[in-house]
Coordinates of C-alpha atoms and ligand atoms in Angstrom, one line a residue:
X1212 CA -7.8 15.2 -5.0
X1213 CA -7.6 14.9 -9.3
X1214 CA -11.4 17.6 -10.3
X1215 CA -11.2 17.0 -14.1
X1216 CA -12.2 13.8 -15.2
X1217 CA -8.9 11.4 -14.8
X1218 CA -8.2 10.9 -19.4
X1219 CA -7.9 7.9 -20.7
X1220 CA -5.7 6.3 -22.7
X1221 CA -6.2 2.4 -22.6
X1222 CA -3.7 0.4 -25.2
X1223 CA -5.4 -2.9 -25.7
X1224 CA -9.1 -3.5 -26.7
X1225 CA -8.8 -7.5 -25.5
X1226 CA -10.5 -8.8 -23.0
X1227 CA -9.7 -7.4 -20.2
X1228 CA -9.3 -4.0 -21.1
X1229 CA -12.4 -4.4 -22.5
X1230 CA -13.9 -5.4 -19.5
X1231 CA -11.7 -1.1 -18.5
X1232 CA -13.6 0.2 -20.9
X1233 CA -17.5 -1.1 -19.9
X1234 CA -16.5 0.1 -16.5
X1235 CA -15.0 3.6 -17.1
X1236 CA -17.8 4.4 -19.8
X1237 CA -19.9 3.8 -16.5
X1238 CA -18.2 6.4 -14.1
X1239 CA -18.4 10.3 -14.0
X1240 CA -14.5 10.8 -12.2
X1241 CA -13.0 8.9 -15.4
X1242 CA -13.2 8.9 -19.3
X1243 CA -11.5 7.2 -22.1
X1244 CA -10.0 9.6 -24.8
X1245 CA -8.4 6.9 -26.6
X1246 CA -8.6 3.7 -27.6
X1247 CA -5.4 2.1 -28.8
X1248 CA -5.6 -1.8 -31.2
X1249 CA -4.3 -3.1 -34.4
X1250 CA -8.0 -4.3 -35.1
X1251 CA -11.7 -3.0 -35.7
X1252 CA -13.2 -1.6 -31.9
X1253 CA -16.9 -1.2 -33.8
X1254 CA -18.2 -0.9 -30.2
X1255 CA -16.5 2.1 -29.1
X1256 CA -17.2 5.5 -28.8
X1257 CA -14.0 6.9 -28.5
X1258 CA -11.6 8.2 -30.8
X1259 CA -10.2 4.0 -32.1
X1260 CA -6.5 4.7 -33.4
X1261 CA -2.8 2.4 -34.0
X1262 CA -1.1 5.5 -33.6
X1263 CA 1.0 5.5 -30.4
X1264 CA 2.6 9.1 -31.1
X1265 CA -1.4 10.9 -31.1
X1266 CA -1.3 9.5 -27.8
X1267 CA 1.6 10.8 -26.1
X1268 CA 1.7 14.1 -28.1
X1269 CA -2.1 14.2 -26.6
X1270 CA -0.8 16.3 -23.5
X1271 CA -5.0 16.3 -22.2
X1272 CA -4.5 12.5 -21.6
X1273 CA -3.0 12.4 -18.1
X1274 CA -3.4 8.1 -17.7
X1275 CA -2.6 5.2 -19.5
X1276 CA -3.5 2.1 -18.9
X1277 CA -2.2 -0.5 -20.8
X1278 CA -3.9 -3.9 -21.3
X1279 CA -2.3 -5.8 -24.1
X1280 CA 0.0 -8.2 -22.8
X1281 CA 3.8 -9.7 -24.2
X1282 CA 7.1 -7.2 -23.6
X1283 CA 6.8 -5.7 -27.2
X1284 CA 5.1 -3.0 -27.5
X1285 CA 4.0 -2.6 -24.0
X1286 CA 7.2 -2.1 -22.9
X1287 CA 8.6 0.7 -26.0
X1288 CA 4.7 2.1 -25.1
X1289 CA 5.1 2.3 -20.8
X1290 CA 8.2 3.9 -20.6
X1291 CA 7.7 7.0 -23.8
X1292 CA 3.9 7.2 -21.6
X1293 CA 6.1 7.8 -18.6
X1294 CA 8.9 10.3 -19.7
X1295 CA 6.0 12.2 -20.6
X1296 CA 5.4 12.3 -17.3
X1297 CA 1.9 10.4 -17.8
X1298 CA 1.0 8.2 -14.9
X1299 CA 1.0 4.3 -15.6
X1300 CA -1.5 1.3 -15.0
X1301 CA -1.1 -2.4 -16.1
X1302 CA -2.3 -5.6 -15.5
X1303 CA 0.8 -7.3 -17.5
X1304 CA 2.6 -9.0 -15.1
X1305 CA 5.4 -10.0 -17.5
X1306 CA 6.6 -5.7 -17.9
X1307 CA 7.0 -5.4 -14.7
X1308 CA 8.4 -8.5 -13.4
X1309 CA 11.0 -8.1 -16.6
X1310 CA 11.9 -4.5 -16.0
X1311 CA 10.9 -3.4 -12.5
X1312 CA 13.0 -2.0 -10.7
X1313 CA 13.5 0.5 -14.5
X1314 CA 9.8 1.3 -14.3
X1315 CA 9.3 2.1 -11.0
X1316 CA 12.9 4.5 -11.8
X1317 CA 11.6 6.4 -14.4
X1318 CA 7.9 6.0 -12.8
X1319 CA 10.1 8.3 -9.9
X1320 CA 11.7 11.1 -11.5
X1321 CA 8.9 11.6 -13.6
X1322 CA 6.8 12.6 -11.2
X1323 CA 4.0 10.0 -12.3
X1324 CA 2.1 7.0 -11.2
X1325 CA 2.5 3.3 -12.1
X1326 CA 0.5 0.6 -10.4
X1327 CA -0.5 -2.4 -10.9
X1328 CA -2.5 -4.6 -8.7
X1329 CA -3.9 -7.2 -11.5
X1330 CA -0.7 -7.5 -12.4
X1331 CA -0.2 -10.1 -9.1
X1332 CA -3.4 -11.6 -8.0
X1333 CA -5.9 -11.0 -11.0
X1334 CA -9.3 -9.0 -9.3
X1335 CA -7.5 -9.2 -5.7
X1336 CA -7.0 -6.1 -4.2
X1337 CA -3.4 -7.9 -2.7
X1338 CA -0.6 -5.3 -3.8
X1339 CA -3.0 -3.0 -2.3
X1340 CA -2.8 -5.0 1.0
X1341 CA 1.1 -5.4 1.2
X1342 CA 1.7 -1.9 0.2
X1343 CA -1.0 -0.8 3.5
X1344 CA 0.7 -3.3 6.0
X1345 CA 4.5 -2.1 5.0
X1346 CA 3.1 1.5 6.5
X1347 CA 2.9 -0.5 9.9
X1348 CA 4.5 -3.6 9.5
X1349 CA 7.9 -6.0 8.2
X1350 CA 6.6 -8.3 5.9
X1351 CA 8.0 -12.1 6.9
X1352 CA 6.1 -14.0 3.5
X1353 CA 4.6 -13.9 0.4
X1354 CA 2.6 -17.1 -0.5
X1355 CA 0.0 -18.6 -1.6
X1356 CA -1.8 -20.1 -5.3
X1357 CA -1.6 -17.7 -7.8
X1358 CA -2.6 -20.1 -11.3
X1359 CA -5.8 -20.2 -11.9
X1360 CA -5.6 -22.3 -15.0
X1361 CA -3.1 -24.5 -12.8
X1362 CA -5.6 -24.4 -9.9
X1363 CA -8.7 -25.2 -11.9
X1364 CA -6.4 -28.2 -12.8
X1365 CA -5.7 -29.7 -10.0
X1366 CA -8.8 -29.1 -8.3
X1367 CA -10.3 -31.2 -10.9
X1368 CA -7.9 -34.2 -11.3
X1369 CA -8.1 -34.8 -7.6
X1370 CA -11.9 -35.0 -7.6
X1371 CA -12.4 -36.8 -10.7
X1372 CA -9.9 -39.1 -10.7
X1373 CA -9.1 -37.7 -14.1
X1374 CA -5.9 -37.4 -17.0
X1375 CA -4.0 -34.0 -16.7
X1376 CA -4.5 -33.6 -20.9
X1377 CA -8.6 -33.6 -19.8
X1378 CA -7.9 -31.3 -17.1
X1379 CA -6.3 -28.8 -19.2
X1380 CA -8.9 -29.6 -22.1
X1381 CA -11.3 -28.2 -20.0
X1382 CA -9.3 -25.6 -18.5
X1383 CA -8.6 -24.2 -22.0
X1384 CA -12.8 -24.6 -23.0
X1385 CA -13.1 -22.9 -20.0
X1386 CA -10.6 -20.0 -21.5
X1387 CA -8.6 -19.9 -18.2
X1388 CA -5.9 -20.9 -19.1
X1389 CA -3.5 -18.6 -21.4
X1390 CA -3.8 -18.7 -25.1
X1391 CA 0.5 -20.9 -24.6
X1392 CA -0.6 -22.6 -22.2
X1393 CA 2.6 -23.3 -21.1
X1394 CA 3.7 -20.9 -18.7
X1395 CA 0.3 -21.6 -16.4
X1396 CA 2.1 -24.9 -16.3
X1397 CA 5.8 -24.9 -16.5
X1398 CA 5.5 -22.2 -13.5
X1399 CA 7.0 -19.3 -15.5
X1400 CA 3.5 -17.0 -15.0
X1401 CA 3.2 -17.6 -11.4
X1402 CA 6.7 -16.9 -11.0
X1403 CA 6.5 -13.3 -12.1
X1404 CA 3.9 -12.4 -9.4
X1405 CA 5.5 -13.6 -7.1
X1406 CA 8.7 -11.9 -8.1
X1407 CA 5.9 -8.8 -7.9
X1408 CA 4.6 -9.7 -4.6
X1409 CA 8.5 -10.3 -3.1
X1410 CA 9.8 -7.2 -4.6
X1411 CA 7.0 -5.5 -3.3
X1412 CA 6.4 -7.1 -0.2
X1413 CA 11.2 -6.6 0.6
X1414 CA 11.4 -3.7 -1.1
X1415 CA 14.1 -5.5 -3.1
X1416 CA 14.7 -6.5 -6.8
X1417 CA 14.2 -10.1 -7.0
X1418 CA 15.2 -11.2 -10.7
X1419 CA 13.6 -13.7 -12.7
X1420 CA 15.9 -16.1 -12.9
X1421 CA 16.9 -16.6 -10.1
X1422 CA 14.0 -18.2 -8.3
X1423 CA 13.7 -21.8 -8.6
X1424 CA 11.1 -22.9 -10.0
X1425 CA 9.0 -26.7 -11.0
X1426 CA 5.8 -26.5 -12.5
X1427 CA 3.0 -29.4 -12.8
X1428 CA 3.9 -29.9 -16.9
X1429 CA 4.7 -33.7 -15.8
X1430 CA 1.9 -34.4 -13.7
X1431 CA 0.3 -38.1 -13.7
X1432 CA -3.0 -38.9 -12.3
X1433 CA -0.5 -40.6 -10.5
X1434 CA 0.9 -38.6 -8.3
X1435 CA -2.6 -36.8 -7.3
X1436 CA -3.4 -40.8 -6.1
X1437 CA -0.3 -41.1 -4.1
X1438 CA -0.9 -37.8 -2.5
X1439 CA -4.0 -38.7 -2.2
X1440 CA -2.7 -42.4 0.5
X1441 CA -1.1 -39.4 2.1
X1442 CA -4.1 -37.2 2.9
X1443 CA -3.0 -34.0 1.2
X1444 CA -4.4 -32.2 -1.7
X1445 CA -0.9 -31.1 -4.6
X1446 CA -1.5 -27.2 -4.9
X1447 CA 1.0 -25.5 -7.0
X1448 CA 2.5 -22.8 -5.1
X1449 CA 5.3 -20.1 -4.5
X1450 CA 6.7 -19.2 -1.7
X1451 CA 8.9 -15.7 -0.7
X1452 CA 10.8 -15.5 2.9
X1453 CA 13.5 -13.1 3.8
X1454 CA 13.4 -13.4 7.5
X1455 CA 16.5 -11.5 7.9
X1456 CA 18.5 -10.8 5.3
X1457 CA 18.0 -13.1 3.2
X1458 CA 15.5 -13.6 0.3
X1459 CA 14.2 -16.6 -0.8
X1460 CA 12.1 -17.9 -3.3
X1461 CA 10.5 -20.3 -5.3
X1462 CA 7.9 -22.5 -7.0
X1463 CA 7.0 -26.1 -6.7
X1464 CA 4.6 -28.7 -6.4
X1465 CA 3.7 -29.2 -2.5
X1466 CA 1.5 -31.7 -0.7
X1467 CA -0.1 -29.7 1.5
X1468 CA -2.4 -31.3 4.4
X1469 CA -6.0 -31.1 4.6
X1470 CA -5.8 -28.1 7.7
X1471 CA -4.3 -25.9 5.2
X1472 CA -6.2 -23.4 3.9
X1473 CA -4.8 -23.6 0.2
X1474 CA -6.1 -27.5 0.1
X1475 CA -9.8 -26.2 0.2
X1476 CA -9.4 -24.1 -2.2
X1477 CA -11.5 -24.8 -5.1
X1478 CA -11.4 -24.0 -9.0
X1479 CA -9.2 -21.6 -10.9
X1480 CA -9.0 -19.3 -7.5
X1481 CA -6.6 -17.5 -6.1
X1482 CA -4.9 -17.6 -2.4
X1483 CA -2.0 -15.4 -1.6
X1484 CA -1.0 -14.5 1.8
X1485 CA 1.7 -11.9 3.9
X1486 CA 2.9 -12.6 7.2
X1487 CA 4.0 -10.1 9.3
X1488 CA 6.1 -10.1 12.0
X1489 CA 2.7 -8.6 14.6
X1490 CA 0.1 -9.3 12.4
X1491 CA 1.1 -12.8 11.8
X1492 CA -1.0 -14.3 8.8
X1493 CA -3.3 -12.6 6.4
X1494 CA -4.5 -14.4 3.5
X1495 CA -6.9 -12.8 0.2
X1496 CA -8.9 -15.8 -1.8
X1497 CA -11.2 -14.5 -4.7
X1498 CA -10.5 -14.6 -8.7
X1499 CA -6.7 -14.2 -10.1
X1500 CA -7.7 -13.9 -13.5
X1501 CA -10.7 -13.4 -16.2
X1502 CA -11.9 -9.7 -17.6
X1503 CA -13.7 -8.4 -14.7
X1504 CA -12.0 -9.5 -11.5
X1505 CA -8.6 -7.9 -13.9
X1506 CA -10.5 -4.6 -15.0
X1507 CA -11.6 -3.4 -12.1
X1508 CA -8.5 -3.9 -10.5
X1509 CA -7.3 -1.9 -13.3
X1510 CA -10.9 0.4 -12.4
X1511 CA -8.9 0.3 -9.1
X1512 CA -5.7 1.4 -9.4
X1513 CA -7.0 4.8 -12.1
X1514 CA -9.3 5.6 -8.7
X1515 CA -6.6 6.2 -6.6
X1516 CA -4.5 7.9 -9.0
X1517 CA -8.4 10.2 -9.3
X1518 CA -6.9 10.0 -4.8
X1519 CA -4.3 11.3 -5.1
X1520 CA -1.3 8.4 -4.8
X1521 CA 1.5 9.5 -7.5
X1522 CA 3.3 6.6 -6.6
X1523 CA 4.5 3.0 -6.9
X1524 CA 3.5 1.0 -4.1
X1525 CA 6.9 1.3 -3.1
X1526 CA 10.3 3.4 -3.4
X1527 CA 12.5 0.9 -1.9
X1528 CA 14.8 -0.9 -4.7
X1529 CA 17.7 -3.2 -2.7
X1530 CA 19.3 -5.8 -4.6
X1531 CA 19.1 -9.4 -3.7
X1532 CA 20.5 -12.9 -4.1
X1533 CA 18.3 -15.5 -3.5
X1534 CA 19.7 -18.3 -1.9
X1535 CA 16.7 -21.1 -1.5
X1536 CA 19.9 -23.7 0.5
X1537 CA 17.7 -22.7 3.9
X1538 CA 14.6 -23.7 3.0
X1539 CA 14.8 -28.0 4.2
X1540 CA 11.9 -29.5 3.5
X1541 CA 10.6 -33.3 2.0
X1542 CA 10.4 -34.3 -1.1
X1543 CA 7.6 -36.9 -3.2
X1544 CA 9.7 -38.0 -6.6
X1545 CA 8.9 -39.6 -9.8
X1546 CA 11.5 -40.7 -12.9
X1547 CA 12.5 -43.7 -14.2
X1548 CA 15.2 -44.5 -12.3
X1549 CA 17.4 -43.9 -9.4
X1550 CA 20.5 -42.5 -9.0
X1551 CA 23.2 -40.9 -7.3
X1552 CA 21.9 -38.4 -5.6
X1553 CA 18.9 -40.5 -5.1
X1554 CA 19.9 -43.2 -3.4
X1555 CA 22.1 -40.6 -0.8
X1556 CA 18.4 -39.0 0.2
X1557 CA 15.4 -41.7 0.2
X1558 CA 13.7 -42.1 2.9
X1559 CA 10.7 -44.7 1.4
X1560 CA 9.7 -46.0 -1.5
X1561 CA 6.1 -45.8 -2.6
X1562 CA 5.6 -48.0 -5.7
X1563 CA 6.5 -45.4 -8.0
X1564 CA 8.0 -42.8 -6.5
X1565 CA 10.4 -42.4 -3.8
X1566 CA 10.8 -39.9 -1.1
X1567 CA 13.5 -38.4 0.4
X1568 CA 14.7 -36.9 3.1
X1569 CA 14.7 -33.7 4.0
X1570 CA 16.5 -32.0 1.2
X1571 CA 17.4 -28.6 0.3
X1572 CA 15.1 -25.9 -2.2
X1573 CA 17.7 -25.2 -4.1
X1574 CA 19.6 -28.8 -4.1
X1575 CA 16.8 -30.5 -5.1
X1576 CA 15.4 -28.3 -7.5
X1577 CA 19.0 -28.2 -9.7
X1578 CA 19.2 -31.7 -9.2
X1579 CA 14.9 -32.0 -10.5
X1580 CA 16.7 -29.1 -14.1
X1581 CA 19.4 -31.6 -14.0
X1582 CA 17.5 -35.2 -13.8
X1583 CA 15.2 -33.5 -17.2
X1584 CA 17.6 -33.7 -19.1
X1585 CA 18.2 -37.7 -18.5
X1586 CA 13.9 -38.1 -17.6
X1587 CA 11.7 -35.1 -19.6
X1588 CA 8.8 -37.4 -17.5
X1589 CA 10.6 -36.8 -14.1
X1590 CA 8.3 -35.0 -11.4
X1591 CA 8.1 -33.7 -8.2
X1592 CA 6.6 -32.3 -5.0
X1593 CA 7.8 -31.4 -1.9
X1594 CA 5.5 -32.6 0.9
X1595 CA 4.3 -30.4 4.0
Ligands
LIG2323 N1 -3.7 -17.5 -17.1 C1 -3.2 -17.1 -15.8 C2 -3.6 -17.6 -14.6 C3 -3.9 -15.9 -16.2 O1 -4.5 -18.7 -14.6 O2 -3.7 -17.4 -13.7 C4 -4.0 -14.4 -14.9 O3 -2.7 -14.3 -14.7

């Protein structure tokens, strides 16, 4: 248990960083020593600097909180902080997913804590619950709705019957989408979150590039109508499983039945679940983004360190090969014409689309990636 207040340097005074600053200012067990930002920060009462070296050289700073986002210079600042033996708390999913092994090893080698609960699940205590489950459980899968922007858009399209462009404009107006929403729409954002979740849950290192991903950027109102006719709801679902030695991991729009919890998730909320050998499925629901929910988890990570946590969620780093060939599903496919693969796998013709027979996730994702070169507007969704 830390006796003196934790001395924090906050890197990035943006939406999340500003929330962290407010929370820390209201506490007596931590104090803000520095805020680093290139912009003026007139409200900040502690030292404001643009010079990271000043922070790194200050031995009184025990914890660096990184809320800048992006890969650079966040990577350089975080690695330098860990090498200097400072604890790091970050909300940066891009950084953690891209440099997972290196950062976990670096933290361990330098006796520093590395925590990133806000990076997957925003304000939901997700990684910390995986960590807790691992003390007793063998986790078999992690899955769910992990992107609020796309969930908001899907929910809006379902309830209003409106267009994709209108739903995106509304998500942007409400501030849910990233500045560049392409990573929300193409699944890049949710892919980073499932990679971090799978790595922690299975004690492995999955590479982002190995995870099959199909986003919602080509979704149309007619796809939502077709989904409704099947008495289902379209959700962007990330799934990673490790039932034995193989890891499967993929992201795809999924037509889920009304009876599934995921079908009922409204607005920009997230619903993430873990499945354990003994406990079955446990689900965690809430705000996966936003200033205060995300800042809440950042400060909770700091508190865990104050209370003696000196490690990452797991220290297992087994290399993992992703293999989605064993997962079979039926798919809704909309494309401008039939090709040989579709003809072989068609089960049912709809007005503007087809339903396939059961095919493997890896096979249809490979087909869809190739098909997109011929028909850039094609869309697939699995049917469960
Ligand atoms: N754009 C992300 C989302 C923010 O909508 O979930 C949180 O990672």
